Coordinates of C-alpha atoms in Angstrom, one line a residue:
X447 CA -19.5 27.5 34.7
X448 CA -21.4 30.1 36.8
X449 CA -18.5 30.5 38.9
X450 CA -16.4 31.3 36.1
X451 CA -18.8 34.0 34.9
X452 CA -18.3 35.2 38.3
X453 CA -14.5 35.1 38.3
X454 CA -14.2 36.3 35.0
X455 CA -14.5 39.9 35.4
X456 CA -12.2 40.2 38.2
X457 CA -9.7 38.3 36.1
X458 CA -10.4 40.8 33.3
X459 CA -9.3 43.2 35.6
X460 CA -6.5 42.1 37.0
X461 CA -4.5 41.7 33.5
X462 CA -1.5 43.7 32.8
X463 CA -2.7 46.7 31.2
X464 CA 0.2 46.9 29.1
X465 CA -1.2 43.2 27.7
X466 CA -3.4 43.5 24.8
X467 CA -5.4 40.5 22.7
X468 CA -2.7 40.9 19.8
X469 CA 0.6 40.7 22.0
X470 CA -0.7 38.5 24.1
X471 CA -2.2 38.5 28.0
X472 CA 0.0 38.6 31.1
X473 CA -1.3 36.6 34.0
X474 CA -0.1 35.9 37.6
X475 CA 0.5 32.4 39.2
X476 CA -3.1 32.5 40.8
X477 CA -4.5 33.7 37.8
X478 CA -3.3 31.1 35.6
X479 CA -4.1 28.5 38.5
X480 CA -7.7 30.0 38.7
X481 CA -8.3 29.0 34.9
X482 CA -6.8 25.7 35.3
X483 CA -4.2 26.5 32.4
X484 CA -1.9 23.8 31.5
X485 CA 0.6 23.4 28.7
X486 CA 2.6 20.9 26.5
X487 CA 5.9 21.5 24.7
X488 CA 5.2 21.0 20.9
X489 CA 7.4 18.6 19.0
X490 CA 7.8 16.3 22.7
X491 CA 5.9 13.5 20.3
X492 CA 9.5 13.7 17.6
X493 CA 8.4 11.4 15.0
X494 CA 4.2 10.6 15.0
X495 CA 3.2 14.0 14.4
X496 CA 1.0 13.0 11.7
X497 CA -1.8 11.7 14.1
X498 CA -3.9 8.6 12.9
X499 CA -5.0 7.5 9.7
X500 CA -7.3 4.6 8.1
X501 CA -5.0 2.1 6.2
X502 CA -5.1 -1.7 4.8
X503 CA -2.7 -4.5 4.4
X504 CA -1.8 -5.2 1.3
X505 CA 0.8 -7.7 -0.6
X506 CA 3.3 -6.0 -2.9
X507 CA 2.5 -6.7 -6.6
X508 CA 5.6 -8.5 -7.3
X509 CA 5.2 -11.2 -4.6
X510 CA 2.0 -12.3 -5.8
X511 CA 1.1 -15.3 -7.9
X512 CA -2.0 -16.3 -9.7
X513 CA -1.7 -20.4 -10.4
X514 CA -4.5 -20.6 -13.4
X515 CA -5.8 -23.0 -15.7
X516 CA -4.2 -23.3 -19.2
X517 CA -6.6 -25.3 -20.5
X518 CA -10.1 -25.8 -19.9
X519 CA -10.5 -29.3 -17.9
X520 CA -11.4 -31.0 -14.9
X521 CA -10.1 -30.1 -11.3
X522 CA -8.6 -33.8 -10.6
X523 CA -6.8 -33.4 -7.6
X524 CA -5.9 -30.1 -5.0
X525 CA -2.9 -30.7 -2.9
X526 CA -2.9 -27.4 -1.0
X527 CA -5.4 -25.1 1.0
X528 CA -5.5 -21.5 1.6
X529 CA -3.4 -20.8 4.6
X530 CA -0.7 -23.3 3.9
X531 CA 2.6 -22.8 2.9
X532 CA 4.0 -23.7 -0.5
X533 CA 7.4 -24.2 -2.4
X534 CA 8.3 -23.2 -5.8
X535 CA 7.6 -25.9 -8.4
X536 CA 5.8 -28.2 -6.0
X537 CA 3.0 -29.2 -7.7
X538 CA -0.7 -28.2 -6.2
X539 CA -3.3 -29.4 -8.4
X540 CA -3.8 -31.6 -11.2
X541 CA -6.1 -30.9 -14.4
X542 CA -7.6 -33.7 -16.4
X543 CA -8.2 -31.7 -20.2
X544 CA -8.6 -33.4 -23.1
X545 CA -7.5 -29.9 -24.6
X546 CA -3.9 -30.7 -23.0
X547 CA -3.8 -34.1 -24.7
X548 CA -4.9 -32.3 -28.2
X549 CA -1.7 -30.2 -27.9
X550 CA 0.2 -33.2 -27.0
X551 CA -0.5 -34.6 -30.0
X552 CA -0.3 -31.9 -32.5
X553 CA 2.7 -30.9 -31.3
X554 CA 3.9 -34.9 -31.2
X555 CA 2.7 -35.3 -35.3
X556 CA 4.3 -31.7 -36.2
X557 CA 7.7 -32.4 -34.5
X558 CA 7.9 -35.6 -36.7
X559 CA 6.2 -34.3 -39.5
X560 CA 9.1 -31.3 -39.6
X561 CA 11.9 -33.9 -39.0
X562 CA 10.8 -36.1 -41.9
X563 CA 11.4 -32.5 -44.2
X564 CA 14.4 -32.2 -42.9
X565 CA 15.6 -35.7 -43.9
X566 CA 13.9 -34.9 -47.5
X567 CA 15.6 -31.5 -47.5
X568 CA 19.1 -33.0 -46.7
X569 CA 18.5 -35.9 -49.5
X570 CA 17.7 -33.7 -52.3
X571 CA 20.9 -30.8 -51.6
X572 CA 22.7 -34.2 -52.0
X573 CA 21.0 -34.9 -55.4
X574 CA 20.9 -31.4 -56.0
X575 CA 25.0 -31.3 -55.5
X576 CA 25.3 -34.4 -57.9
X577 CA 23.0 -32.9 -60.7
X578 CA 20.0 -35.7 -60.3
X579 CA 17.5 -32.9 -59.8
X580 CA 16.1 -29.5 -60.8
X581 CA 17.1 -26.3 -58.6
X582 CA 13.5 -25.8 -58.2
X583 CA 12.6 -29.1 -56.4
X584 CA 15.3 -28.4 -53.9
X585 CA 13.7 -24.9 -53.2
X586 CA 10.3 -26.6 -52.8
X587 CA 11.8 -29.1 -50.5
X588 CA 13.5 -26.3 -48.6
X589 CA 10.5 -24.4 -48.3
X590 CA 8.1 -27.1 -47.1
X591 CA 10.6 -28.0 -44.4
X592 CA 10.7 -24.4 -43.4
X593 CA 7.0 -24.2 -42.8
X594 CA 7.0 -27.6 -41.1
X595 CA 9.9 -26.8 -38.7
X596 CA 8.0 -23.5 -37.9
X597 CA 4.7 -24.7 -37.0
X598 CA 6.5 -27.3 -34.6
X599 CA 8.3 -24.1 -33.4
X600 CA 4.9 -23.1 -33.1
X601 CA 3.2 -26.1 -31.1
X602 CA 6.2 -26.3 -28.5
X603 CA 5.3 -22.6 -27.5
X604 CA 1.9 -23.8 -27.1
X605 CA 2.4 -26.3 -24.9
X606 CA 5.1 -24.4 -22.8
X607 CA 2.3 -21.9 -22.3
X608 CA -0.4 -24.1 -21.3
X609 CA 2.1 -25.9 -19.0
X610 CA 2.1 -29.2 -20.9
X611 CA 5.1 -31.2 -21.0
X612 CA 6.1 -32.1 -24.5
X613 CA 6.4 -35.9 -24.8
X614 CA 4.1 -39.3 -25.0
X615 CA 0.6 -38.4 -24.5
X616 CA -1.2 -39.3 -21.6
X617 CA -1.9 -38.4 -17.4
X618 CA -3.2 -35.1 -16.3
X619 CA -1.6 -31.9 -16.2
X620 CA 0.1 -30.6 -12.9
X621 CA 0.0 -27.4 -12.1
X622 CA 3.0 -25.8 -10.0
X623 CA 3.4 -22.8 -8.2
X624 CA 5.7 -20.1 -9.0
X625 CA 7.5 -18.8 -6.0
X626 CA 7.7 -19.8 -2.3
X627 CA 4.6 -18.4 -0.4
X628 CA 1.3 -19.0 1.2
X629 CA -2.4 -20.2 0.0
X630 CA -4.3 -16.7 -0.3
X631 CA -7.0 -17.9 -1.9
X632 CA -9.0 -21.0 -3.9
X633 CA -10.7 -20.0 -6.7
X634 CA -12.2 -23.8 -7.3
X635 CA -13.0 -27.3 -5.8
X636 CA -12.0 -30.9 -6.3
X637 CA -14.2 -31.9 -9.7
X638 CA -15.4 -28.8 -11.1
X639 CA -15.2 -28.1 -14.5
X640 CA -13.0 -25.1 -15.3
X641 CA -12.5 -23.0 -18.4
X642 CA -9.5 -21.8 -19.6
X643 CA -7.6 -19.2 -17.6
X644 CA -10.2 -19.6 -14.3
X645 CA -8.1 -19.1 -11.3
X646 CA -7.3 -22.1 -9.0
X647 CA -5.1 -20.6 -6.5
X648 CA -3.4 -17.2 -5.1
X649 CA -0.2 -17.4 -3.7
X650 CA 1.8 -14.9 -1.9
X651 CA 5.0 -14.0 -0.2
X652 CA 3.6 -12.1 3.0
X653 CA 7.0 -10.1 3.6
X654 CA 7.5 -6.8 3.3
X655 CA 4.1 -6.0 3.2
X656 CA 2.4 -2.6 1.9
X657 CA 0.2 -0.7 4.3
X658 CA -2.0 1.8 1.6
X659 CA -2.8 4.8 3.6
X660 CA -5.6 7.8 2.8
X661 CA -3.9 10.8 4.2
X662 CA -5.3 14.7 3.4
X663 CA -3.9 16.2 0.6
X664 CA -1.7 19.2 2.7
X665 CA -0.3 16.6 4.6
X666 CA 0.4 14.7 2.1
X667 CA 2.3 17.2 0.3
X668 CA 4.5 17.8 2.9
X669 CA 6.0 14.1 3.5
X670 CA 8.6 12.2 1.3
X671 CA 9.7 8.5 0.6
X672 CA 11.8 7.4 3.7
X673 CA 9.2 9.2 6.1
X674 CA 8.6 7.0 9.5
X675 CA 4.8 5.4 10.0
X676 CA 4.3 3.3 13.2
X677 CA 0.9 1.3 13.6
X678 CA -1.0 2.6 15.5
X679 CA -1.4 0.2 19.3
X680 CA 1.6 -1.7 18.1
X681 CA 5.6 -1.2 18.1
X682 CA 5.6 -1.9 14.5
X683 CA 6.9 0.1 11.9
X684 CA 7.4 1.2 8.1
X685 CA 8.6 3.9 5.5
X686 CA 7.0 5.6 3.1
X687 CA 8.0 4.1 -0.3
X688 CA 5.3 6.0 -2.5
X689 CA 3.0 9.3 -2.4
X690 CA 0.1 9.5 -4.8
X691 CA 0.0 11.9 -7.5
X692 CA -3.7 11.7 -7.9
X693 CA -6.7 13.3 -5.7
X694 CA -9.6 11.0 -4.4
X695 CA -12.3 13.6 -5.6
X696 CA -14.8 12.1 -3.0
X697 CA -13.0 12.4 0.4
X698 CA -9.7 14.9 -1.1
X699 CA -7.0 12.3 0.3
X700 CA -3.6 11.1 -1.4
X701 CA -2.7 7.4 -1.3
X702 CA 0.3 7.1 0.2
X703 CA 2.3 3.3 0.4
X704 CA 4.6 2.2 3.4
X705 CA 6.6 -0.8 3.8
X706 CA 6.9 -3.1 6.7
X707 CA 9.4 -5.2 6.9
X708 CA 10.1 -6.8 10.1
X709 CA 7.1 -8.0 11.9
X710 CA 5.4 -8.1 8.7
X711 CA 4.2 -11.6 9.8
X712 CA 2.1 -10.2 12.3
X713 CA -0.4 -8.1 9.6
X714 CA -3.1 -9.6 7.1
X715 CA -3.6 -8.8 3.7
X716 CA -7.1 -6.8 3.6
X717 CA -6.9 -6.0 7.1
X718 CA -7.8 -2.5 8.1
X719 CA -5.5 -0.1 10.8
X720 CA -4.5 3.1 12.2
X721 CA -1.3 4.1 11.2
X722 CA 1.1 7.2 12.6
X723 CA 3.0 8.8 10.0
X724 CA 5.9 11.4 11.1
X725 CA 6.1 15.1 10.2
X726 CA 9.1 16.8 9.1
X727 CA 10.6 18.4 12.4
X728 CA 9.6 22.2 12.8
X729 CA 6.8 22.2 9.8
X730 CA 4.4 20.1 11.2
X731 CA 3.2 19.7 14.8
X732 CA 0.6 17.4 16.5
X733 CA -1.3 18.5 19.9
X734 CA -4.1 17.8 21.8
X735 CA -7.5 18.6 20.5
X736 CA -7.7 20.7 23.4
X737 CA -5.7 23.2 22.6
X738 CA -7.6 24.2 19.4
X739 CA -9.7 27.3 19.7
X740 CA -12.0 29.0 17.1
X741 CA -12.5 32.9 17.4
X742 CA -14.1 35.3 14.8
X743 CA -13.3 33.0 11.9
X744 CA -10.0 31.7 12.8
X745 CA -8.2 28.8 14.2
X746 CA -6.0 29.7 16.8
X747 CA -3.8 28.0 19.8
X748 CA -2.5 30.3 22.7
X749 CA 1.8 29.9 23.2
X750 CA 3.1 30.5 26.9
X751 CA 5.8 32.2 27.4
X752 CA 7.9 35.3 29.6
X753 CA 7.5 32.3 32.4
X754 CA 8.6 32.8 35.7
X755 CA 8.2 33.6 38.9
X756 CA 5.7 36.4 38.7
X757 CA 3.3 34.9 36.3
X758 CA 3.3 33.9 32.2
X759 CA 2.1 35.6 28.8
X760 CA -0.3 33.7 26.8
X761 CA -0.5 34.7 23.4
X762 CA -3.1 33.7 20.1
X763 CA -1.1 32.2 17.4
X764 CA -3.0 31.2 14.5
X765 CA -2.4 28.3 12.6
X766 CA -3.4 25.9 9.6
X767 CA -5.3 22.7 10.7
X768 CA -4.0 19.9 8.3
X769 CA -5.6 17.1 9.9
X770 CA -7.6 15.8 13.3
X771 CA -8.8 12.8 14.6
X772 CA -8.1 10.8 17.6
X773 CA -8.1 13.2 20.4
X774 CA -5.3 15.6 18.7
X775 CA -4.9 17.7 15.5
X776 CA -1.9 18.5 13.5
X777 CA -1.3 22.1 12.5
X778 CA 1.3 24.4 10.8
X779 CA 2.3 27.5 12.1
X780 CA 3.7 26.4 15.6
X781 CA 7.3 25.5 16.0
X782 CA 9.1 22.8 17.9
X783 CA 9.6 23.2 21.6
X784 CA 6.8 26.1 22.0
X785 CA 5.0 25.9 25.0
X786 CA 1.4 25.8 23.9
X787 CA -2.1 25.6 26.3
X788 CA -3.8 22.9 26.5
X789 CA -6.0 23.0 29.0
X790 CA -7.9 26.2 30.0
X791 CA -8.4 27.6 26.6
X792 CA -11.8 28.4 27.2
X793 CA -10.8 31.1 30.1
X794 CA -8.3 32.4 27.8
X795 CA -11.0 32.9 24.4
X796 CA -13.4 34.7 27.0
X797 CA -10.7 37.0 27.8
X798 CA -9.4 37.5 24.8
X799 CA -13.2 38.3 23.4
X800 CA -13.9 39.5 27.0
X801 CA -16.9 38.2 26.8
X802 CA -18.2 34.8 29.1
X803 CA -16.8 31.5 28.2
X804 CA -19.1 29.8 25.6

């Protein structure tokens, strides 16, 4: 650093005198080589210019199951453990409920009591049609077999819900599960007592899977559904298939949703990532860190350009910072295939304050 203090005025002097701090500074080959000024060509990273951002693994709503108890009862048996793969209809547990074996029989005494009506109800529009009995025993009739046939109506749902198959009573109630998938979870163990509803397993189909991602609210506004997101140290990758209307009030982020497809297999629900998401070519554009400069209240980034033999002009840009993190930033205001500093900025802030490097 004290060398550059040294060097710094005779640099100061050596700038074009037509060059001034607005329209940018004109330096030779050594000058520029004295500084240690390097450069990158915005836009060369097409595609991740949204730098990292924290997101989880989750499973899609739709391809998850919740295998419950319909009745409360005792956990009799628990074919499958989380991890393992199951088939739609194959039975996992088994629940021993006297509550089952109520609605067996209710149902059972209500399906005959309703087809015993019926037989009355058929006898007496007979009777009725030969004149052996009042109009107003045949409504009665009619009516009580009515009520009958609706409250076995009634039972049958019951037991459809509860999972109870309508028939003889007796044996414990099996439990099935609803779609192909995997064991996420046990919610009980072999011989506990379980109340109604309690959860006894969560199954679900792990692809596509969702990736939720917390991404600042100007970036967030500038992406669609369809955008690319690659994880981040992987060759895996997604689309955007949501962007969150609502504000996080504490950390001002959207919530946006991807969708992995292929590889999907490779990710865990609840695990946490970096993810990459793409920026629409020529709004957006992601650069080194080290390129970012802060002078009298702004954010600026110097462009190269007028290259050639001679020497190059460096001028201050400013630009909007919508996000950093992970050794780069991604900022509006520069434009795809701009030559922009990234090493050496320091040198170039002194002389533009012409003051000493800080």
């Amino acid at each position: 650093m004290p060398a550059f203090r040294m060097l710094l005025p005779l640099l100061l002097s050596l700038l074009s005198p037509a060059s001034g701090a607005s329209e940018g500074m004109t330096l030779n080959v050594l000058q520029i080589k004295s500084l240690g000024l390097e450069s990158v060509l915005a836009g060369q990273d097409a595609g991740t210019g949204g730098g990292t951002l924290p997101a989880r693994v989750m499973v899609p709503n739709s391809q998850m199951r919740v295998i419950t108890a319909p009745v409360g009862g005792m956990i009799e048996m628990l074919a499958v453990a989380p991890g393992e793969t199951v088939r739609r209809g194959q039975v996992v547990a088994h629940l021993a409920s006297p509550q089952a074996l109520e609605l067996q029989r209710d149902a059972l005494q209500s399906g005959s009591q309703s087809a015993l009506l019926q037989q009355n109800l058929k006898r007496d529009e007979q009777l009725f049609a030969e004149g052996l009995i009042a109009e107003s025993r045949l409504q009665a009739t009619r009516s009580a077999a009515s009520q009958a046939a609706a409250q076995a109506s009634e039972r049958r749902q019951g037991l459809a819900l509860a999972g109870v198959a309508p028939g003889k009573l007796g044996g414990p109630l099996a439990l099935t599960a609803a779609i192909d998938g995997v064991v996420l979870e046990q919610g009980v163990q072999l011989g506990q007592r379980v109340d109604n509803a309690a959860l006894i397993y969560r199954i679900a189909r792990l692809s596509p899977l969702w990736l939720e991602i917390q991404a600042p609210l100007a970036l967030a506004e500038t992406l669609r559904p369809g955008t690319p997101v690659k994880l981040g140290g992987s060759t895996l990758q997604g689309k955007l298939v949501a962007i969150g209307r609502a504000v996080d009030p504490a950390s001002q982020t959207v919530l946006l949703r991807a969708e992995v497809s292929q590889g999907a297999d490779s990710l865990r629900p609840g695990q946490m990532l970096e993810v990459v998401v793409a920026t629409p070519t020529g709004s957006l554009q992601r650069l080194p860190a080290s390129a970012l400069v802060r002078h009298q209240g702004k954010t600026l980034v110097f462009i190269q350009s007028a290259t050639n033999e001679k020497g190059s002009t460096f001028t201050p840009r400013p630009v909007r910072v919508v996000s950093q993190g992970g050794g780069s930033f991604v900022a509006e205001g520069v434009a795809a295939g701009e030559r922009i500093v990234s090493q050496g900025v320091s040198g170039l802030k002194a002389m533009l304050t012409g003051v000493g490097a800080e």
